[in-house]
């Protein structure tokens, strides 16, 4: 539901409390823009924030205003609470279009505030309120809230799990998902932080991964004045690109005869890559760290996978080799997508994956796991990339829930080409112009797995290289750190890093200490506790030949 009528009892109660608040602020009612100007006011108690109304003028984006629906003090002794005493606010930002869902948000205000705030990004298609009570991505140390940060997140303007794309039928919801929810929630949170503490944050940060990583780059590109530092991990920068490539992969598997790969064959590919490349970094540790060295062996690896050819053609041997059609599916993944037309910001391609360098496509987010195409695409059965791409075509592009993406011609989309362009501008984060963020001295940390099976690490690297080409290496080094992690996939993998990225970012912003090599602790179940250096791209961890192979001190950062 959008908006709320004058007969709504919740709004009447909120209006009374708002009137009391306005009186406390001394003449605020005569000047609504005062909140947007962020003038310092007397701090309010947590309970006083319940029912507060924020007028549309307090949010620098079109809304129907915001309402704080609840304000509750959470005691440090509460069951399950590891964040200390804090005030939890929940609320909504009203949509403008009838039928468009409101944006739901949560804001957490610690009793012992450190003067900083962190906005959390979402995941997938969002749809679930990000509470901000947990750790930032890949940093399972003490959560920011427990460290004194005010934290907040939202659902991006629709409800449902992160796999549901049916909100794509609603234009305002799509725009909210693409970028506007970030601004709306930021401004509402900032106004409430000021009311709680009597001042605005000294530093404002953003932290997210995957969709949240795209959101991190989005705020740098669209709202550079609002943030001092961003953690944007595994960013879905070219959102349309990865969805369209997912459609093409599905077509290779399900429309091309013999193009499907069973889980056994996918493990066969992974095992051959590991056998050829595991020790290129000097350590037999189950991690392919020297990805570029492994890429040089790619032709050899592919030949070792190919089925023997007889006069009648390739002969498959029970999940022990790959036919030309199966290799073509993997090569589609490796080569990515080249379009004969440009999406927003002249994006004409989506870089492919490190298919033959240690990506395990049997993960939950990998390729198909069903022996045949299911009637309804699903992540596990038909594969994450295809299922997400299919939903994107149905709901965002064609607005036809019955449309079958298997028949969609990505390279010749006809009447849908303009729609693809508009969507890529609305949701994508491929804009290379970040000059305002650079001028303000904003900082950025990005971490991603070289074995990522969902968001191509090569797309992230290409954007980074584009920044260097545009601004020069020295200027990019002054604001950005890129850490590409061997063995790490999209939240899983043979090495899952844990590192204090927020501490590194805050040290950079507040004290000018630029992070260099960081140390990551592996939290993968089979190898929990081992450590490795997080090397700045393009360097990778190489074993020195001395010392404990499970300790970062036994590795050095080497350049390919």
PDB file of C-alpha atoms in Angstrom, residues 36-273:
ATOM      1  CA  UNK A  36      16.703  19.072   5.420  1.00  0.00           C
ATOM      2  CA  UNK A  37      19.235  21.739   6.413  1.00  0.00           C
ATOM      3  CA  UNK A  38      20.266  19.478   9.312  1.00  0.00           C
ATOM      4  CA  UNK A  39      20.296  22.157  11.969  1.00  0.00           C
ATOM      5  CA  UNK A  40      21.433  20.922  15.348  1.00  0.00           C
ATOM      6  CA  UNK A  41      18.604  20.278  17.818  1.00  0.00           C
ATOM      7  CA  UNK A  42      18.226  18.985  21.345  1.00  0.00           C
ATOM      8  CA  UNK A  43      18.707  15.180  21.334  1.00  0.00           C
ATOM      9  CA  UNK A  44      15.595  13.072  21.862  1.00  0.00           C
ATOM     10  CA  UNK A  45      15.071   9.883  23.832  1.00  0.00           C
ATOM     11  CA  UNK A  46      14.419   6.668  21.915  1.00  0.00           C
ATOM     12  CA  UNK A  47      10.724   6.537  22.869  1.00  0.00           C
ATOM     13  CA  UNK A  48      10.198  10.096  21.636  1.00  0.00           C
ATOM     14  CA  UNK A  49      11.003   8.979  18.080  1.00  0.00           C
ATOM     15  CA  UNK A  50       8.061   6.574  17.877  1.00  0.00           C
ATOM     16  CA  UNK A  51       5.476   7.957  15.489  1.00  0.00           C
ATOM     17  CA  UNK A  52       7.687  10.745  14.156  1.00  0.00           C
ATOM     18  CA  UNK A  53       6.740  11.927  10.675  1.00  0.00           C
ATOM     19  CA  UNK A  54       9.400  13.153   8.279  1.00  0.00           C
ATOM     20  CA  UNK A  55       7.947  15.479   5.642  1.00  0.00           C
ATOM     21  CA  UNK A  56       8.765  14.926   1.967  1.00  0.00           C
ATOM     22  CA  UNK A  57      11.009  18.008   2.065  1.00  0.00           C
ATOM     23  CA  UNK A  58      13.389  16.197   4.440  1.00  0.00           C
ATOM     24  CA  UNK A  59      14.200  13.614   1.751  1.00  0.00           C
ATOM     25  CA  UNK A  60      15.989  14.794  -1.367  1.00  0.00           C
ATOM     26  CA  UNK A  61      14.049  12.450  -3.638  1.00  0.00           C
ATOM     27  CA  UNK A  62      10.347  12.189  -4.505  1.00  0.00           C
ATOM     28  CA  UNK A  63       8.419  10.466  -1.694  1.00  0.00           C
ATOM     29  CA  UNK A  64       5.265  10.790   0.323  1.00  0.00           C
ATOM     30  CA  UNK A  65       7.344  11.373   3.461  1.00  0.00           C
ATOM     31  CA  UNK A  66       8.424   8.874   6.096  1.00  0.00           C
ATOM     32  CA  UNK A  67       6.924   7.473   9.293  1.00  0.00           C
ATOM     33  CA  UNK A  68       8.708   5.891  12.259  1.00  0.00           C
ATOM     34  CA  UNK A  69       6.436   2.984  13.137  1.00  0.00           C
ATOM     35  CA  UNK A  70       8.274   1.769  16.224  1.00  0.00           C
ATOM     36  CA  UNK A  71      11.099   2.878  18.514  1.00  0.00           C
ATOM     37  CA  UNK A  72      12.284   0.345  21.084  1.00  0.00           C
ATOM     38  CA  UNK A  73      15.318   0.248  23.350  1.00  0.00           C
ATOM     39  CA  UNK A  74      17.129  -3.099  23.088  1.00  0.00           C
ATOM     40  CA  UNK A  75      19.067  -3.842  26.250  1.00  0.00           C
ATOM     41  CA  UNK A  76      22.565  -5.253  26.104  1.00  0.00           C
ATOM     42  CA  UNK A  77      21.249  -8.122  28.267  1.00  0.00           C
ATOM     43  CA  UNK A  78      18.450  -9.040  25.815  1.00  0.00           C
ATOM     44  CA  UNK A  79      18.551 -12.648  24.640  1.00  0.00           C
ATOM     45  CA  UNK A  80      20.673 -12.988  21.512  1.00  0.00           C
ATOM     46  CA  UNK A  81      21.794  -9.366  21.502  1.00  0.00           C
ATOM     47  CA  UNK A  82      25.533  -8.944  21.008  1.00  0.00           C
ATOM     48  CA  UNK A  83      25.403  -5.287  19.986  1.00  0.00           C
ATOM     49  CA  UNK A  84      25.089  -3.525  23.350  1.00  0.00           C
ATOM     50  CA  UNK A  85      22.305  -1.111  24.280  1.00  0.00           C
ATOM     51  CA  UNK A  86      20.691   0.457  21.235  1.00  0.00           C
ATOM     52  CA  UNK A  87      17.488   2.062  20.034  1.00  0.00           C
ATOM     53  CA  UNK A  88      15.835   0.152  17.179  1.00  0.00           C
ATOM     54  CA  UNK A  89      13.660   2.186  14.857  1.00  0.00           C
ATOM     55  CA  UNK A  90      11.494   0.658  12.146  1.00  0.00           C
ATOM     56  CA  UNK A  91       9.624   2.691   9.606  1.00  0.00           C
ATOM     57  CA  UNK A  92       8.354   3.239   6.102  1.00  0.00           C
ATOM     58  CA  UNK A  93       9.006   5.736   3.343  1.00  0.00           C
ATOM     59  CA  UNK A  94       5.794   6.305   1.448  1.00  0.00           C
ATOM     60  CA  UNK A  95       5.617   5.577  -2.279  1.00  0.00           C
ATOM     61  CA  UNK A  96       4.166   8.134  -4.677  1.00  0.00           C
ATOM     62  CA  UNK A  97       2.372   5.829  -7.098  1.00  0.00           C
ATOM     63  CA  UNK A  98      -0.738   3.943  -6.060  1.00  0.00           C
ATOM     64  CA  UNK A  99      -0.025   0.217  -5.909  1.00  0.00           C
ATOM     65  CA  UNK A 100       3.722   0.671  -5.395  1.00  0.00           C
ATOM     66  CA  UNK A 101       4.986  -0.774  -2.095  1.00  0.00           C
ATOM     67  CA  UNK A 102       6.477   1.517   0.527  1.00  0.00           C
ATOM     68  CA  UNK A 103      10.149   1.236   1.423  1.00  0.00           C
ATOM     69  CA  UNK A 104      10.585  -0.430   4.817  1.00  0.00           C
ATOM     70  CA  UNK A 105      13.707   0.390   6.787  1.00  0.00           C
ATOM     71  CA  UNK A 106      15.402  -0.243  10.109  1.00  0.00           C
ATOM     72  CA  UNK A 107      17.730   2.145  11.921  1.00  0.00           C
ATOM     73  CA  UNK A 108      19.800   1.189  14.969  1.00  0.00           C
ATOM     74  CA  UNK A 109      21.115   3.916  17.263  1.00  0.00           C
ATOM     75  CA  UNK A 110      23.672   2.755  19.863  1.00  0.00           C
ATOM     76  CA  UNK A 111      23.729   4.295  23.322  1.00  0.00           C
ATOM     77  CA  UNK A 112      27.487   4.693  23.014  1.00  0.00           C
ATOM     78  CA  UNK A 113      27.679   6.282  19.575  1.00  0.00           C
ATOM     79  CA  UNK A 114      31.077   6.705  17.939  1.00  0.00           C
ATOM     80  CA  UNK A 115      29.840   9.519  15.707  1.00  0.00           C
ATOM     81  CA  UNK A 116      29.768   7.374  12.559  1.00  0.00           C
ATOM     82  CA  UNK A 117      27.068   5.599  10.540  1.00  0.00           C
ATOM     83  CA  UNK A 118      26.956   2.640   8.135  1.00  0.00           C
ATOM     84  CA  UNK A 119      24.259   2.017   5.536  1.00  0.00           C
ATOM     85  CA  UNK A 120      23.978  -1.673   4.641  1.00  0.00           C
ATOM     86  CA  UNK A 121      23.299  -2.917   1.101  1.00  0.00           C
ATOM     87  CA  UNK A 122      21.058  -5.813   0.109  1.00  0.00           C
ATOM     88  CA  UNK A 123      21.352  -8.971  -2.000  1.00  0.00           C
ATOM     89  CA  UNK A 124      19.790 -10.540  -5.081  1.00  0.00           C
ATOM     90  CA  UNK A 125      16.522  -8.780  -5.875  1.00  0.00           C
ATOM     91  CA  UNK A 126      16.364  -7.554  -2.244  1.00  0.00           C
ATOM     92  CA  UNK A 127      12.832  -7.641  -0.802  1.00  0.00           C
ATOM     93  CA  UNK A 128      13.874  -8.259   2.819  1.00  0.00           C
ATOM     94  CA  UNK A 129      14.679  -5.490   5.288  1.00  0.00           C
ATOM     95  CA  UNK A 130      18.416  -5.424   5.972  1.00  0.00           C
ATOM     96  CA  UNK A 131      18.512  -4.812   9.699  1.00  0.00           C
ATOM     97  CA  UNK A 132      22.096  -3.585  10.018  1.00  0.00           C
ATOM     98  CA  UNK A 133      22.557  -5.548  13.237  1.00  0.00           C
ATOM     99  CA  UNK A 134      25.087  -8.008  11.810  1.00  0.00           C
ATOM    100  CA  UNK A 135      28.611  -7.717  10.443  1.00  0.00           C
ATOM    101  CA  UNK A 136      29.549  -6.070   7.186  1.00  0.00           C
ATOM    102  CA  UNK A 137      30.193  -8.512   4.294  1.00  0.00           C
ATOM    103  CA  UNK A 138      33.126 -10.867   4.940  1.00  0.00           C
ATOM    104  CA  UNK A 139      33.876  -9.246   8.304  1.00  0.00           C
ATOM    105  CA  UNK A 140      32.439 -11.567  10.980  1.00  0.00           C
ATOM    106  CA  UNK A 141      34.246  -9.733  13.760  1.00  0.00           C
ATOM    107  CA  UNK A 142      32.201  -7.487  16.040  1.00  0.00           C
ATOM    108  CA  UNK A 143      29.323  -5.960  14.132  1.00  0.00           C
ATOM    109  CA  UNK A 144      29.498  -2.212  13.415  1.00  0.00           C
ATOM    110  CA  UNK A 145      26.566  -1.614  15.769  1.00  0.00           C
ATOM    111  CA  UNK A 146      28.486  -3.280  18.599  1.00  0.00           C
ATOM    112  CA  UNK A 147      31.427  -1.002  17.796  1.00  0.00           C
ATOM    113  CA  UNK A 148      29.336   2.130  18.198  1.00  0.00           C
ATOM    114  CA  UNK A 149      28.214   2.780  14.627  1.00  0.00           C
ATOM    115  CA  UNK A 150      24.652   3.827  13.868  1.00  0.00           C
ATOM    116  CA  UNK A 151      23.503   1.298  11.257  1.00  0.00           C
ATOM    117  CA  UNK A 152      20.582   1.074   8.878  1.00  0.00           C
ATOM    118  CA  UNK A 153      19.207  -0.869   5.918  1.00  0.00           C
ATOM    119  CA  UNK A 154      15.982  -1.434   3.994  1.00  0.00           C
ATOM    120  CA  UNK A 155      14.121  -3.729   1.589  1.00  0.00           C
ATOM    121  CA  UNK A 156      14.638  -1.455  -1.481  1.00  0.00           C
ATOM    122  CA  UNK A 157      10.909  -0.904  -1.873  1.00  0.00           C
ATOM    123  CA  UNK A 158       9.216  -4.296  -2.177  1.00  0.00           C
ATOM    124  CA  UNK A 159       8.618  -7.418  -0.095  1.00  0.00           C
ATOM    125  CA  UNK A 160       9.584 -11.006  -0.906  1.00  0.00           C
ATOM    126  CA  UNK A 161      12.715 -13.131  -0.870  1.00  0.00           C
ATOM    127  CA  UNK A 162      15.770 -12.105  -2.880  1.00  0.00           C
ATOM    128  CA  UNK A 163      14.851 -14.404  -5.783  1.00  0.00           C
ATOM    129  CA  UNK A 164      11.480 -12.810  -6.552  1.00  0.00           C
ATOM    130  CA  UNK A 165      11.458 -10.361  -9.466  1.00  0.00           C
ATOM    131  CA  UNK A 166       7.733  -9.766  -9.926  1.00  0.00           C
ATOM    132  CA  UNK A 167       8.075  -6.202  -8.622  1.00  0.00           C
ATOM    133  CA  UNK A 168       9.692  -5.522 -12.018  1.00  0.00           C
ATOM    134  CA  UNK A 169       6.173  -4.862 -13.323  1.00  0.00           C
ATOM    135  CA  UNK A 170       6.014  -1.627 -11.249  1.00  0.00           C
ATOM    136  CA  UNK A 171       8.030   1.289 -12.588  1.00  0.00           C
ATOM    137  CA  UNK A 172       8.473   3.140  -9.292  1.00  0.00           C
ATOM    138  CA  UNK A 173       9.518  -0.081  -7.559  1.00  0.00           C
ATOM    139  CA  UNK A 174      12.122  -0.705 -10.282  1.00  0.00           C
ATOM    140  CA  UNK A 175      13.523   2.801  -9.888  1.00  0.00           C
ATOM    141  CA  UNK A 176      13.629   2.359  -6.119  1.00  0.00           C
ATOM    142  CA  UNK A 177      15.450  -0.945  -6.515  1.00  0.00           C
ATOM    143  CA  UNK A 178      17.862   0.566  -9.015  1.00  0.00           C
ATOM    144  CA  UNK A 179      19.022   3.531  -6.975  1.00  0.00           C
ATOM    145  CA  UNK A 180      16.399   5.766  -5.354  1.00  0.00           C
ATOM    146  CA  UNK A 181      15.824   3.645  -2.237  1.00  0.00           C
ATOM    147  CA  UNK A 182      19.451   4.314  -1.332  1.00  0.00           C
ATOM    148  CA  UNK A 183      18.970   8.077  -1.297  1.00  0.00           C
ATOM    149  CA  UNK A 184      15.551   7.993   0.342  1.00  0.00           C
ATOM    150  CA  UNK A 185      16.647   5.784   3.228  1.00  0.00           C
ATOM    151  CA  UNK A 186      19.964   7.636   3.632  1.00  0.00           C
ATOM    152  CA  UNK A 187      18.195  10.974   4.031  1.00  0.00           C
ATOM    153  CA  UNK A 188      15.520   9.626   6.364  1.00  0.00           C
ATOM    154  CA  UNK A 189      18.146   7.914   8.535  1.00  0.00           C
ATOM    155  CA  UNK A 190      20.283  11.046   8.627  1.00  0.00           C
ATOM    156  CA  UNK A 191      17.354  13.151   9.825  1.00  0.00           C
ATOM    157  CA  UNK A 192      16.522  10.630  12.559  1.00  0.00           C
ATOM    158  CA  UNK A 193      20.145  10.285  13.645  1.00  0.00           C
ATOM    159  CA  UNK A 194      20.250  14.040  14.123  1.00  0.00           C
ATOM    160  CA  UNK A 195      17.051  13.997  16.152  1.00  0.00           C
ATOM    161  CA  UNK A 196      18.398  11.217  18.389  1.00  0.00           C
ATOM    162  CA  UNK A 197      21.866  12.630  19.012  1.00  0.00           C
ATOM    163  CA  UNK A 198      21.473  16.320  18.216  1.00  0.00           C
ATOM    164  CA  UNK A 199      24.070  16.159  15.450  1.00  0.00           C
ATOM    165  CA  UNK A 200      24.772  14.413  12.164  1.00  0.00           C
ATOM    166  CA  UNK A 201      27.473  11.724  11.720  1.00  0.00           C
ATOM    167  CA  UNK A 202      31.094  12.729  11.432  1.00  0.00           C
ATOM    168  CA  UNK A 203      31.523  10.050   8.756  1.00  0.00           C
ATOM    169  CA  UNK A 204      28.945   8.173   6.682  1.00  0.00           C
ATOM    170  CA  UNK A 205      29.862   4.792   5.185  1.00  0.00           C
ATOM    171  CA  UNK A 206      28.163   2.246   2.934  1.00  0.00           C
ATOM    172  CA  UNK A 207      28.810  -1.505   2.984  1.00  0.00           C
ATOM    173  CA  UNK A 208      27.388  -4.243   0.770  1.00  0.00           C
ATOM    174  CA  UNK A 209      28.138  -7.251  -1.407  1.00  0.00           C
ATOM    175  CA  UNK A 210      26.726  -8.515  -4.733  1.00  0.00           C
ATOM    176  CA  UNK A 211      23.590  -6.393  -5.200  1.00  0.00           C
ATOM    177  CA  UNK A 212      24.867  -4.468  -2.192  1.00  0.00           C
ATOM    178  CA  UNK A 213      28.188  -4.091  -3.990  1.00  0.00           C
ATOM    179  CA  UNK A 214      26.386  -2.616  -6.996  1.00  0.00           C
ATOM    180  CA  UNK A 215      24.591  -0.309  -4.591  1.00  0.00           C
ATOM    181  CA  UNK A 216      27.951   0.768  -3.185  1.00  0.00           C
ATOM    182  CA  UNK A 217      29.202   1.810  -6.613  1.00  0.00           C
ATOM    183  CA  UNK A 218      25.801   3.385  -7.283  1.00  0.00           C
ATOM    184  CA  UNK A 219      26.065   5.765  -4.333  1.00  0.00           C
ATOM    185  CA  UNK A 220      29.582   6.746  -5.409  1.00  0.00           C
ATOM    186  CA  UNK A 221      28.328   7.542  -8.917  1.00  0.00           C
ATOM    187  CA  UNK A 222      24.960   9.125  -8.053  1.00  0.00           C
ATOM    188  CA  UNK A 223      25.296  10.512  -4.525  1.00  0.00           C
ATOM    189  CA  UNK A 224      29.013  11.243  -4.016  1.00  0.00           C
ATOM    190  CA  UNK A 225      28.385  14.009  -1.463  1.00  0.00           C
ATOM    191  CA  UNK A 226      26.578  11.645   0.914  1.00  0.00           C
ATOM    192  CA  UNK A 227      29.373   9.182   1.712  1.00  0.00           C
ATOM    193  CA  UNK A 228      32.950   9.333   2.951  1.00  0.00           C
ATOM    194  CA  UNK A 229      33.782   5.680   2.333  1.00  0.00           C
ATOM    195  CA  UNK A 230      32.299   2.592   0.681  1.00  0.00           C
ATOM    196  CA  UNK A 231      32.860  -1.159   0.955  1.00  0.00           C
ATOM    197  CA  UNK A 232      31.466  -2.677  -2.254  1.00  0.00           C
ATOM    198  CA  UNK A 233      32.238  -6.384  -2.564  1.00  0.00           C
ATOM    199  CA  UNK A 234      31.537  -8.649  -5.573  1.00  0.00           C
ATOM    200  CA  UNK A 235      29.582  -5.802  -7.196  1.00  0.00           C
ATOM    201  CA  UNK A 236      26.887  -6.563  -9.789  1.00  0.00           C
ATOM    202  CA  UNK A 237      28.006  -3.497 -11.763  1.00  0.00           C
ATOM    203  CA  UNK A 238      26.588  -4.534 -15.130  1.00  0.00           C
ATOM    204  CA  UNK A 239      23.290  -5.840 -13.781  1.00  0.00           C
ATOM    205  CA  UNK A 240      21.640  -6.175 -17.183  1.00  0.00           C
ATOM    206  CA  UNK A 241      24.757  -7.822 -18.583  1.00  0.00           C
ATOM    207  CA  UNK A 242      24.857 -10.649 -16.041  1.00  0.00           C
ATOM    208  CA  UNK A 243      21.119 -11.260 -16.483  1.00  0.00           C
ATOM    209  CA  UNK A 244      21.395 -11.422 -20.283  1.00  0.00           C
ATOM    210  CA  UNK A 245      24.413 -13.709 -20.083  1.00  0.00           C
ATOM    211  CA  UNK A 246      22.384 -15.957 -17.774  1.00  0.00           C
ATOM    212  CA  UNK A 247      19.764 -16.241 -20.497  1.00  0.00           C
ATOM    213  CA  UNK A 248      22.420 -17.184 -23.051  1.00  0.00           C
ATOM    214  CA  UNK A 249      23.877 -19.824 -20.738  1.00  0.00           C
ATOM    215  CA  UNK A 250      20.401 -21.272 -20.274  1.00  0.00           C
ATOM    216  CA  UNK A 251      19.968 -21.377 -24.021  1.00  0.00           C
ATOM    217  CA  UNK A 252      23.295 -23.209 -24.391  1.00  0.00           C
ATOM    218  CA  UNK A 253      22.190 -25.799 -21.859  1.00  0.00           C
ATOM    219  CA  UNK A 254      18.516 -26.219 -22.717  1.00  0.00           C
ATOM    220  CA  UNK A 255      18.031 -25.196 -26.335  1.00  0.00           C
ATOM    221  CA  UNK A 256      21.239 -26.612 -27.802  1.00  0.00           C
ATOM    222  CA  UNK A 257      21.088 -30.431 -28.103  1.00  0.00           C
ATOM    223  CA  UNK A 258      23.669 -32.003 -25.800  1.00  0.00           C
ATOM    224  CA  UNK A 259      24.661 -28.694 -24.189  1.00  0.00           C
ATOM    225  CA  UNK A 260      23.678 -29.655 -20.657  1.00  0.00           C
ATOM    226  CA  UNK A 261      26.413 -30.499 -18.109  1.00  0.00           C
ATOM    227  CA  UNK A 262      25.687 -32.810 -15.199  1.00  0.00           C
ATOM    228  CA  UNK A 263      27.065 -32.083 -11.721  1.00  0.00           C
ATOM    229  CA  UNK A 264      29.481 -34.961 -12.226  1.00  0.00           C
ATOM    230  CA  UNK A 265      30.886 -33.346 -15.361  1.00  0.00           C
ATOM    231  CA  UNK A 266      31.213 -29.996 -13.627  1.00  0.00           C
ATOM    232  CA  UNK A 267      33.225 -31.636 -10.852  1.00  0.00           C
ATOM    233  CA  UNK A 268      35.291 -33.344 -13.542  1.00  0.00           C
ATOM    234  CA  UNK A 269      36.169 -29.929 -15.003  1.00  0.00           C
ATOM    235  CA  UNK A 270      37.029 -28.529 -11.579  1.00  0.00           C
ATOM    236  CA  UNK A 271      39.266 -31.491 -10.736  1.00  0.00           C
ATOM    237  CA  UNK A 272      41.239 -31.124 -13.979  1.00  0.00           C
ATOM    238  CA  UNK A 273      41.802 -27.425 -13.351  1.00  0.00           C
TER     239      UNK A 273
END
